[in-house]
Amino acid sequence: MNRTESFAGEALQIVRGARSGVAIAVAIHSTARGPAIGGCRIKEYPSWRDGADDALRLSAAMTMKCALAGLPYGGGKTVAVLPAEGVRRRDLIVDIAEAIAALGGRYRTGPDIGSTSEDMADIHRLAHGWAFCRPEAQGGSGTSSAATARGVVAALQAGVAPGSVAGLRAGVIGFGSVGRLVCEALLERGADVVVTDVDSGLRPVAERLGATWTTKDLVRERLDILVPAATGGLLTAESAAACGASLIVGPANNQLAAEEVATVLRDRGITWIPDVVASAGGIIHAVGREELGMDEAAANAKIDAIADTAGAVLSRARDRGLTTVRAARELAAGLLG
Ligand SMILES: NC(=O)c1ccc[n+]([C@@H]2O[C@H](COP(=O)([O-])OP(=O)(O)OC[C@H]3O[C@@H](n4cnc5c(N)ncnc54)[C@H](O)[C@@H]3O)[C@@H](O)[C@H]2O)c1
C-alpha cells in the first residue's frame, strides 16, 4: 500500500473473526447512489494488508460498475484472508455475516472467488438479508453466470461493426461458468470460436459445443474478438504490445494489470471494453430480481442495455482521444454527482 496515497473510499472495516480468527476486510467505497454492494472474496493473501488493499481496489471498481449500469447502489467488497492452515468454514461464514451485520445495511454482499450461493443463504439469514444470489430454491436469484454472460454478449455487440459476429474469429480464455456460456452464444451467432483453459479436462465439453481447443496463448493470436473469462491482470504492457485481437471484451475483473496498459491498447488500435461495463450483467440481475422488483424480462432488458453503455464509452473515447478506461471513469463520475 502506498502510504502517502489519500484514502479514496468511505470506510474500511477490518475485524478479526471471533470464531475463525480470520482477518475480514469490508471496504465501502461509495454510498453516493445507494448502499454499497460487492462480492465476498475468500482466499489466501500474503498478509491481511494485501487483503484489505484488494478490498479497497475492488470496491472502487464496484462503484464504477454500479454507476455505469444505472443501479441505485455504490461499491463495496468483502475480503476474508484465509490462513494457510485452513479454517472451519462454518465459523468463517458466521464471522463474515457478523462483520456485514455490523455495518447496518450500508453494504450488501454476493458470491465471489471462494464463496458460493449457499454461503449467501447463510449470510442472508444471519445478516438481516444483506446478501444476494442465494439459491433460487431458497428465495434468491441463484447463480449470476448466465446474466453475466448475457451482458458480455451485449457489450460485444457495441464493439463489432456492423453488430454481427457471424464469420468472426473469437478466442475465449477461461472455459468456466461464464466463459462457456459466452462461447455457446458466439457459436450460436455464427462465430468461429477457439477456447483455452488451464483445466484440460474441459476440452471434450468445448469440442462438443463446436469450439476449437488450444493450448496457445490466445492473447497473441490473430483474433477479431478476445474474451478474457479467467482471472484478472491478463493485459500487461508486454501482452498488450503483442496482442493480436481487434476487440477485447470479457467478464474477468481487473483485466488491466495497470491503467497505462489501456494507452498501449488504444495506441495499437485495439478496442478494449472495460470490464466494469462488460461484467455488470450478474449484478444487474441479482439486485434487479431481489431488490428492485424487476421480473426476468425487465432484468434482461437492463442487461441488454449494457450495449448502449459500452457504445457510449467507445464514442466518448473515440471523440475525445481518450482511453476507454478514462472515458468510462468520466461517465461514471458524471453519474456519481
Ligand atoms: N460469475 C459471474 O457472474 C461473474 C460476474 C462478474 C465477473 N466475473 C468474473 O469473470 C471471470 C470468470 O468467472 P466464472 O464465474 O466463469 O469463473 P469460473 O471459476 O467458473 O471459471 C474460470 C475459468 O478460468 C480458468 N482459468 C483460470 N486461470 C486460467 C488461465 N491462466 N488461463 C486459462 N484459463 C484459466 C479456470 O480453470 C476456470 O475454468 C472471473 O474473473 C470472475 O471474477 C464473473
Short mmCIF file of C-alpha atoms and ligand atoms in Angstrom, two decimals:
data_model
loop_
_atom_site.label_atom_id
_atom_site.label_comp_id
_atom_site.label_asym_id
_atom_site.label_seq_id
_atom_site.Cartn_x
_atom_site.Cartn_y
_atom_site.Cartn_z
CA MET A 1 0.00 0.00 0.00
CA ASN A 2 1.28 3.46 -0.88
CA ARG A 3 1.49 5.25 2.47
CA THR A 4 1.27 8.76 1.01
CA GLU A 5 -1.86 7.95 -1.02
CA SER A 6 -5.05 9.59 0.25
CA PHE A 7 -7.95 7.32 1.24
CA ALA A 8 -10.47 7.42 -1.60
CA GLY A 9 -13.17 5.27 -0.01
CA GLU A 10 -15.82 5.96 2.60
CA ALA A 11 -14.95 3.27 5.12
CA LEU A 12 -12.73 0.28 5.66
CA GLN A 13 -13.72 -2.09 8.43
CA ILE A 14 -11.23 -4.78 9.40
CA VAL A 15 -12.18 -7.30 12.04
CA ARG A 16 -10.61 -10.46 13.34
CA GLY A 17 -13.36 -13.06 13.25
CA ALA A 18 -14.29 -14.05 16.80
CA ARG A 19 -14.70 -17.74 15.89
CA SER A 20 -12.34 -18.23 12.96
CA GLY A 21 -9.54 -15.76 13.83
CA VAL A 22 -9.60 -14.74 10.15
CA ALA A 23 -8.97 -11.11 9.13
CA ILE A 24 -12.12 -9.86 7.37
CA ALA A 25 -11.94 -6.56 5.49
CA VAL A 26 -15.10 -4.86 4.28
CA ALA A 27 -14.41 -1.83 2.10
CA ILE A 28 -17.15 0.67 1.37
CA HIS A 29 -16.01 2.85 -1.49
CA SER A 30 -19.17 4.86 -2.10
CA THR A 31 -22.78 5.05 -0.99
CA ALA A 32 -23.48 8.17 -3.08
CA ARG A 33 -26.04 6.31 -5.22
CA GLY A 34 -27.27 3.87 -2.55
CA PRO A 35 -26.00 1.04 -0.34
CA ALA A 36 -22.60 -0.34 -1.33
CA ILE A 37 -22.64 -3.78 -2.98
CA GLY A 38 -19.85 -6.14 -3.95
CA GLY A 39 -18.91 -9.78 -3.62
CA CYS A 40 -17.33 -11.69 -0.77
CA ARG A 41 -13.86 -12.93 -1.71
CA ILE A 42 -12.39 -15.70 0.45
CA LYS A 43 -8.80 -16.55 -0.41
CA GLU A 44 -5.22 -16.60 0.77
CA TYR A 45 -3.13 -13.43 0.58
CA PRO A 46 0.47 -12.78 1.63
CA SER A 47 -0.87 -10.67 4.53
CA TRP A 48 -4.10 -9.14 5.83
CA ARG A 49 -2.88 -5.78 4.47
CA ASP A 50 -2.84 -7.24 0.95
CA GLY A 51 -6.39 -8.47 1.50
CA ALA A 52 -7.51 -5.04 2.70
CA ASP A 53 -5.77 -3.42 -0.28
CA ASP A 54 -7.61 -5.77 -2.64
CA ALA A 55 -10.93 -4.98 -0.95
CA LEU A 56 -10.32 -1.25 -1.44
CA ARG A 57 -9.34 -1.65 -5.09
CA LEU A 58 -12.24 -3.97 -5.90
CA SER A 59 -14.76 -1.77 -4.08
CA ALA A 60 -13.77 1.23 -6.23
CA ALA A 61 -14.38 -0.85 -9.36
CA MET A 62 -17.83 -1.79 -7.98
CA THR A 63 -18.74 1.88 -7.60
CA MET A 64 -18.00 2.41 -11.29
CA LYS A 65 -19.77 -0.80 -12.26
CA CYS A 66 -22.97 0.12 -10.44
CA ALA A 67 -22.99 3.74 -11.64
CA LEU A 68 -22.40 2.80 -15.29
CA ALA A 69 -25.08 0.11 -15.06
CA GLY A 70 -27.52 2.75 -13.79
CA LEU A 71 -28.10 0.95 -10.49
CA PRO A 72 -29.05 2.75 -7.27
CA TYR A 73 -26.07 1.26 -5.41
CA GLY A 74 -22.48 2.08 -4.64
CA GLY A 75 -19.35 -0.03 -4.46
CA GLY A 76 -18.12 -2.29 -1.70
CA LYS A 77 -16.23 -5.55 -1.25
CA THR A 78 -15.50 -8.14 1.42
CA VAL A 79 -12.17 -9.93 1.56
CA ALA A 80 -11.60 -12.71 4.09
CA VAL A 81 -7.91 -13.59 4.25
CA LEU A 82 -7.67 -17.37 4.52
CA PRO A 83 -4.84 -18.68 6.68
CA ALA A 84 -2.58 -21.28 5.03
CA GLU A 85 -3.55 -23.82 7.71
CA GLY A 86 -7.25 -23.54 6.75
CA VAL A 87 -10.26 -22.74 8.86
CA ARG A 88 -13.61 -24.19 9.88
CA ARG A 89 -15.88 -22.97 7.09
CA ARG A 90 -18.94 -22.53 9.25
CA ASP A 91 -17.05 -20.34 11.74
CA LEU A 92 -15.77 -18.15 8.95
CA ILE A 93 -19.16 -17.64 7.32
CA VAL A 94 -20.72 -16.68 10.67
CA ASP A 95 -17.86 -14.22 11.29
CA ILE A 96 -18.33 -12.69 7.82
CA ALA A 97 -22.08 -12.35 8.45
CA GLU A 98 -21.35 -10.63 11.75
CA ALA A 99 -18.93 -8.18 10.07
CA ILE A 100 -21.56 -7.34 7.46
CA ALA A 101 -24.38 -7.02 10.01
CA ALA A 102 -22.25 -4.53 11.99
CA LEU A 103 -22.39 -2.15 9.02
CA GLY A 104 -26.11 -1.64 9.45
CA GLY A 105 -27.11 -2.14 5.80
CA ARG A 106 -24.59 0.28 4.26
CA TYR A 107 -23.11 -2.76 2.50
CA ARG A 108 -24.60 -5.92 0.94
CA THR A 109 -22.65 -8.85 -0.39
CA GLY A 110 -22.80 -11.58 -3.02
CA PRO A 111 -20.72 -14.56 -4.20
CA ASP A 112 -17.17 -14.04 -5.46
CA ILE A 113 -13.98 -16.11 -5.59
CA GLY A 114 -14.15 -18.61 -2.74
CA SER A 115 -17.80 -18.05 -1.79
CA THR A 116 -20.99 -19.65 -3.06
CA SER A 117 -24.74 -19.13 -3.34
CA GLU A 118 -25.12 -21.44 -0.32
CA ASP A 119 -22.83 -19.17 1.71
CA MET A 120 -25.04 -16.25 0.67
CA ALA A 121 -28.07 -18.11 2.05
CA ASP A 122 -26.32 -18.33 5.43
CA ILE A 123 -25.19 -14.70 5.37
CA HIS A 124 -28.67 -13.60 4.27
CA ARG A 125 -30.15 -15.36 7.28
CA LEU A 126 -27.55 -14.12 9.77
CA ALA A 127 -27.09 -10.55 8.48
CA HIS A 128 -30.60 -9.12 8.06
CA GLY A 129 -30.95 -10.21 4.43
CA TRP A 130 -27.90 -8.29 3.22
CA ALA A 131 -26.69 -10.91 0.75
CA PHE A 132 -27.63 -11.55 -2.91
CA CYS A 133 -27.67 -14.65 -5.10
CA ARG A 134 -28.99 -17.23 -2.65
CA PRO A 135 -30.06 -20.40 -4.46
CA GLU A 136 -33.41 -19.99 -6.22
CA ALA A 137 -34.86 -22.77 -4.05
CA GLN A 138 -34.15 -20.55 -1.05
CA GLY A 139 -35.77 -17.45 -2.50
CA GLY A 140 -32.73 -15.86 -4.17
CA SER A 141 -31.88 -15.17 -7.79
CA GLY A 142 -29.36 -18.02 -7.95
CA THR A 143 -26.08 -18.02 -9.81
CA SER A 144 -25.31 -14.91 -11.82
CA SER A 145 -23.25 -16.58 -14.58
CA ALA A 146 -25.96 -16.58 -17.27
CA ALA A 147 -26.73 -12.91 -16.66
CA THR A 148 -23.05 -12.03 -16.71
CA ALA A 149 -22.59 -13.89 -20.00
CA ARG A 150 -25.62 -12.12 -21.47
CA GLY A 151 -24.07 -8.78 -20.51
CA VAL A 152 -20.75 -9.69 -22.14
CA VAL A 153 -22.56 -10.56 -25.36
CA ALA A 154 -24.44 -7.23 -25.20
CA ALA A 155 -21.17 -5.30 -24.69
CA LEU A 156 -19.60 -7.21 -27.52
CA GLN A 157 -22.34 -6.07 -29.94
CA ALA A 158 -21.23 -2.46 -29.37
CA GLY A 159 -17.69 -3.27 -30.40
CA VAL A 160 -18.30 -5.18 -33.61
CA ALA A 161 -19.30 -3.34 -36.75
CA PRO A 162 -21.95 -3.74 -38.10
CA GLY A 163 -23.03 -5.60 -34.97
CA SER A 164 -22.86 -9.18 -36.14
CA VAL A 165 -20.27 -11.71 -35.04
CA ALA A 166 -21.07 -14.22 -37.82
CA GLY A 167 -17.86 -15.30 -39.52
CA LEU A 168 -15.62 -13.58 -36.97
CA ARG A 169 -12.84 -15.43 -35.12
CA ALA A 170 -13.21 -15.24 -31.36
CA GLY A 171 -10.92 -16.56 -28.62
CA VAL A 172 -12.21 -17.31 -25.13
CA ILE A 173 -9.69 -17.55 -22.27
CA GLY A 174 -11.27 -19.46 -19.39
CA PHE A 175 -13.98 -22.05 -20.08
CA GLY A 176 -15.66 -21.69 -16.68
CA SER A 177 -19.25 -20.89 -15.89
CA VAL A 178 -19.31 -17.54 -17.76
CA GLY A 179 -16.73 -18.32 -20.49
CA ARG A 180 -18.62 -21.43 -21.53
CA LEU A 181 -21.90 -19.52 -21.92
CA VAL A 182 -20.23 -16.74 -23.91
CA CYS A 183 -18.64 -19.42 -26.10
CA GLU A 184 -22.06 -21.00 -26.71
CA ALA A 185 -23.62 -17.63 -27.56
CA LEU A 186 -20.84 -16.80 -30.03
CA LEU A 187 -21.12 -20.20 -31.71
CA GLU A 188 -24.90 -19.80 -31.98
CA ARG A 189 -24.33 -16.45 -33.70
CA GLY A 190 -22.03 -17.98 -36.30
CA ALA A 191 -18.61 -17.06 -34.91
CA ASP A 192 -15.61 -19.35 -35.19
CA VAL A 193 -14.57 -19.89 -31.55
CA VAL A 194 -11.25 -21.06 -30.15
CA VAL A 195 -11.04 -21.80 -26.43
CA THR A 196 -8.32 -22.29 -23.85
CA ASP A 197 -8.37 -23.19 -20.15
CA VAL A 198 -5.75 -24.38 -17.67
CA ASP A 199 -8.13 -27.27 -16.94
CA SER A 200 -7.62 -29.57 -19.93
CA GLY A 201 -10.46 -31.77 -18.64
CA LEU A 202 -12.83 -29.20 -20.15
CA ARG A 203 -11.59 -29.87 -23.69
CA PRO A 204 -14.24 -32.50 -24.64
CA VAL A 205 -17.02 -30.21 -23.43
CA ALA A 206 -15.72 -27.32 -25.56
CA GLU A 207 -15.30 -29.54 -28.59
CA ARG A 208 -18.79 -30.98 -28.22
CA LEU A 209 -20.13 -27.44 -28.44
CA GLY A 210 -18.24 -26.91 -31.69
CA ALA A 211 -15.33 -24.80 -30.41
CA THR A 212 -11.68 -25.45 -31.19
CA TRP A 213 -9.47 -26.18 -28.17
CA THR A 214 -5.97 -24.70 -27.99
CA THR A 215 -3.10 -24.55 -25.53
CA LYS A 216 -1.65 -21.49 -27.27
CA ASP A 217 -1.60 -18.07 -25.63
CA LEU A 218 -4.75 -16.57 -27.16
CA VAL A 219 -3.67 -13.01 -26.31
CA ARG A 220 -1.02 -13.32 -29.02
CA GLU A 221 -3.27 -14.99 -31.61
CA ARG A 222 -4.79 -13.06 -34.52
CA LEU A 223 -8.44 -12.74 -33.49
CA ASP A 224 -11.37 -10.45 -34.18
CA ILE A 225 -12.55 -10.78 -30.57
CA LEU A 226 -10.68 -11.81 -27.43
CA VAL A 227 -12.82 -12.75 -24.42
CA PRO A 228 -10.91 -12.76 -21.10
CA ALA A 229 -13.04 -15.01 -18.86
CA ALA A 230 -10.47 -16.38 -16.42
CA THR A 231 -8.53 -14.34 -13.86
CA GLY A 232 -7.60 -10.64 -13.77
CA GLY A 233 -4.34 -8.97 -14.77
CA LEU A 234 -4.20 -10.65 -18.20
CA LEU A 235 -3.37 -7.44 -20.02
CA THR A 236 0.12 -6.24 -19.14
CA ALA A 237 2.25 -3.76 -21.10
CA GLU A 238 4.00 -6.74 -22.73
CA SER A 239 0.91 -8.79 -23.57
CA ALA A 240 -0.89 -5.67 -24.87
CA ALA A 241 2.09 -4.90 -27.12
CA ALA A 242 1.91 -8.44 -28.54
CA CYS A 243 -1.90 -8.72 -28.59
CA GLY A 244 -3.33 -9.90 -31.91
CA ALA A 245 -7.02 -9.10 -31.27
CA SER A 246 -9.04 -6.19 -32.68
CA LEU A 247 -11.59 -6.15 -29.85
CA ILE A 248 -11.23 -7.27 -26.23
CA VAL A 249 -14.36 -7.78 -24.14
CA GLY A 250 -14.98 -10.23 -21.35
CA PRO A 251 -16.20 -10.80 -17.80
CA ALA A 252 -12.86 -11.18 -15.99
CA ASN A 253 -12.48 -8.49 -13.33
CA ASN A 254 -9.44 -6.17 -13.38
CA GLN A 255 -8.20 -7.23 -16.80
CA LEU A 256 -5.62 -4.44 -16.97
CA ALA A 257 -2.54 -5.11 -14.84
CA ALA A 258 -2.07 -1.31 -14.73
CA GLU A 259 -4.07 1.58 -16.13
CA GLU A 260 -1.25 2.54 -18.56
CA VAL A 261 -1.96 -0.69 -20.44
CA ALA A 262 -5.14 0.97 -21.75
CA THR A 263 -2.92 3.50 -23.54
CA VAL A 264 -0.91 0.73 -25.22
CA LEU A 265 -4.16 -0.83 -26.44
CA ARG A 266 -5.56 2.50 -27.69
CA ASP A 267 -2.33 3.38 -29.49
CA ARG A 268 -2.32 -0.01 -31.21
CA GLY A 269 -5.92 0.47 -32.36
CA ILE A 270 -7.25 -2.33 -30.16
CA THR A 271 -10.72 -1.68 -28.76
CA TRP A 272 -10.95 -2.68 -25.10
CA ILE A 273 -14.37 -2.57 -23.46
CA PRO A 274 -13.72 -2.00 -19.74
CA ASP A 275 -14.64 -4.96 -17.54
CA VAL A 276 -16.67 -2.68 -15.25
CA VAL A 277 -19.03 -2.25 -18.20
CA ALA A 278 -18.92 -5.75 -19.72
CA SER A 279 -19.24 -7.75 -16.50
CA ALA A 280 -22.24 -5.92 -14.97
CA GLY A 281 -24.93 -8.39 -16.11
CA GLY A 282 -24.70 -10.54 -12.98
CA ILE A 283 -25.10 -7.72 -10.50
CA ILE A 284 -27.91 -6.14 -12.55
CA HIS A 285 -29.79 -9.44 -12.48
CA ALA A 286 -29.18 -10.06 -8.77
CA VAL A 287 -30.34 -6.68 -7.46
CA GLY A 288 -32.95 -6.30 -10.18
CA ARG A 289 -34.66 -9.56 -9.23
CA GLU A 290 -34.06 -9.48 -5.48
CA GLU A 291 -34.43 -5.82 -4.54
CA LEU A 292 -35.64 -3.65 -7.41
CA GLY A 293 -38.84 -5.55 -8.20
CA MET A 294 -37.87 -6.49 -11.78
CA ASP A 295 -39.22 -9.60 -13.45
CA GLU A 296 -36.90 -11.67 -15.65
CA ALA A 297 -37.80 -9.72 -18.81
CA ALA A 298 -37.10 -6.35 -17.19
CA ALA A 299 -33.80 -7.57 -15.76
CA ASN A 300 -32.78 -8.94 -19.16
CA ALA A 301 -33.70 -5.65 -20.85
CA LYS A 302 -31.48 -3.79 -18.40
CA ILE A 303 -28.66 -6.25 -19.04
CA ASP A 304 -29.04 -5.81 -22.81
CA ALA A 305 -28.73 -2.05 -22.28
CA ILE A 306 -25.06 -2.71 -21.46
CA ALA A 307 -24.67 -2.46 -25.26
CA ASP A 308 -25.69 1.23 -25.03
CA THR A 309 -23.30 1.88 -22.15
CA ALA A 310 -20.45 0.20 -23.98
CA GLY A 311 -21.35 2.24 -27.08
CA ALA A 312 -21.30 5.47 -25.04
CA VAL A 313 -17.86 4.62 -23.61
CA LEU A 314 -16.46 3.80 -27.05
CA SER A 315 -17.86 7.00 -28.64
CA ARG A 316 -16.56 9.19 -25.84
CA ALA A 317 -13.12 7.59 -26.07
CA ARG A 318 -13.04 7.96 -29.86
CA ASP A 319 -14.37 11.55 -29.93
CA ARG A 320 -12.01 12.82 -27.22
CA GLY A 321 -8.96 10.67 -27.96
CA LEU A 322 -9.21 9.02 -24.53
CA THR A 323 -8.52 5.50 -23.42
CA THR A 324 -11.73 3.57 -22.81
CA VAL A 325 -10.92 3.31 -19.11
CA ARG A 326 -10.68 7.10 -18.86
CA ALA A 327 -13.90 7.52 -20.85
CA ALA A 328 -15.69 5.06 -18.54
CA ARG A 329 -14.34 6.83 -15.46
CA GLU A 330 -15.56 10.23 -16.73
CA LEU A 331 -19.02 8.84 -17.49
CA ALA A 332 -19.19 7.23 -14.04
CA ALA A 333 -18.06 10.46 -12.34
CA GLY A 334 -20.95 12.29 -14.04
CA LEU A 335 -23.36 9.68 -12.65
CA LEU A 336 -21.95 9.94 -9.12
CA GLY A 337 -22.61 13.69 -8.97
N1 LIG B 1 -19.75 -15.43 -12.44
C1 LIG B 1 -20.15 -14.16 -12.56
O1 LIG B 1 -21.34 -13.85 -12.54
C2 LIG B 1 -19.13 -13.07 -12.72
C3 LIG B 1 -19.54 -11.74 -12.62
C4 LIG B 1 -18.60 -10.72 -12.82
C5 LIG B 1 -17.28 -11.06 -13.10
N2 LIG B 1 -16.91 -12.36 -13.16
C6 LIG B 1 -15.50 -12.68 -13.45
O2 LIG B 1 -15.43 -13.41 -14.67
C7 LIG B 1 -14.38 -14.37 -14.61
C8 LIG B 1 -14.94 -15.76 -14.88
O3 LIG B 1 -15.93 -16.05 -13.90
P1 LIG B 1 -16.55 -17.51 -13.75
O4 LIG B 1 -17.66 -17.39 -12.80
O5 LIG B 1 -16.78 -18.10 -15.11
O6 LIG B 1 -15.34 -18.27 -13.05
P2 LIG B 1 -15.02 -19.84 -13.09
O7 LIG B 1 -14.14 -20.09 -11.93
O8 LIG B 1 -16.26 -20.64 -13.27
O9 LIG B 1 -14.15 -20.00 -14.45
C9 LIG B 1 -12.87 -19.53 -14.61
C10 LIG B 1 -12.16 -20.49 -15.54
O10 LIG B 1 -10.89 -19.94 -15.87
C11 LIG B 1 -9.94 -20.99 -15.86
N3 LIG B 1 -8.62 -20.39 -15.68
C12 LIG B 1 -8.06 -19.91 -14.54
N4 LIG B 1 -6.85 -19.39 -14.81
C13 LIG B 1 -6.65 -19.53 -16.13
C14 LIG B 1 -5.60 -19.17 -17.01
N5 LIG B 1 -4.50 -18.57 -16.55
N6 LIG B 1 -5.74 -19.47 -18.33
C15 LIG B 1 -6.84 -20.09 -18.79
N7 LIG B 1 -7.88 -20.45 -18.00
C16 LIG B 1 -7.78 -20.17 -16.70
C17 LIG B 1 -10.38 -21.91 -14.75
O11 LIG B 1 -9.84 -23.21 -14.92
C18 LIG B 1 -11.90 -21.87 -14.92
O12 LIG B 1 -12.35 -22.89 -15.80
C19 LIG B 1 -13.75 -14.19 -13.23
O13 LIG B 1 -12.67 -13.28 -13.35
C20 LIG B 1 -14.85 -13.57 -12.42
O14 LIG B 1 -14.33 -12.82 -11.33
C21 LIG B 1 -17.80 -13.38 -13.00
#
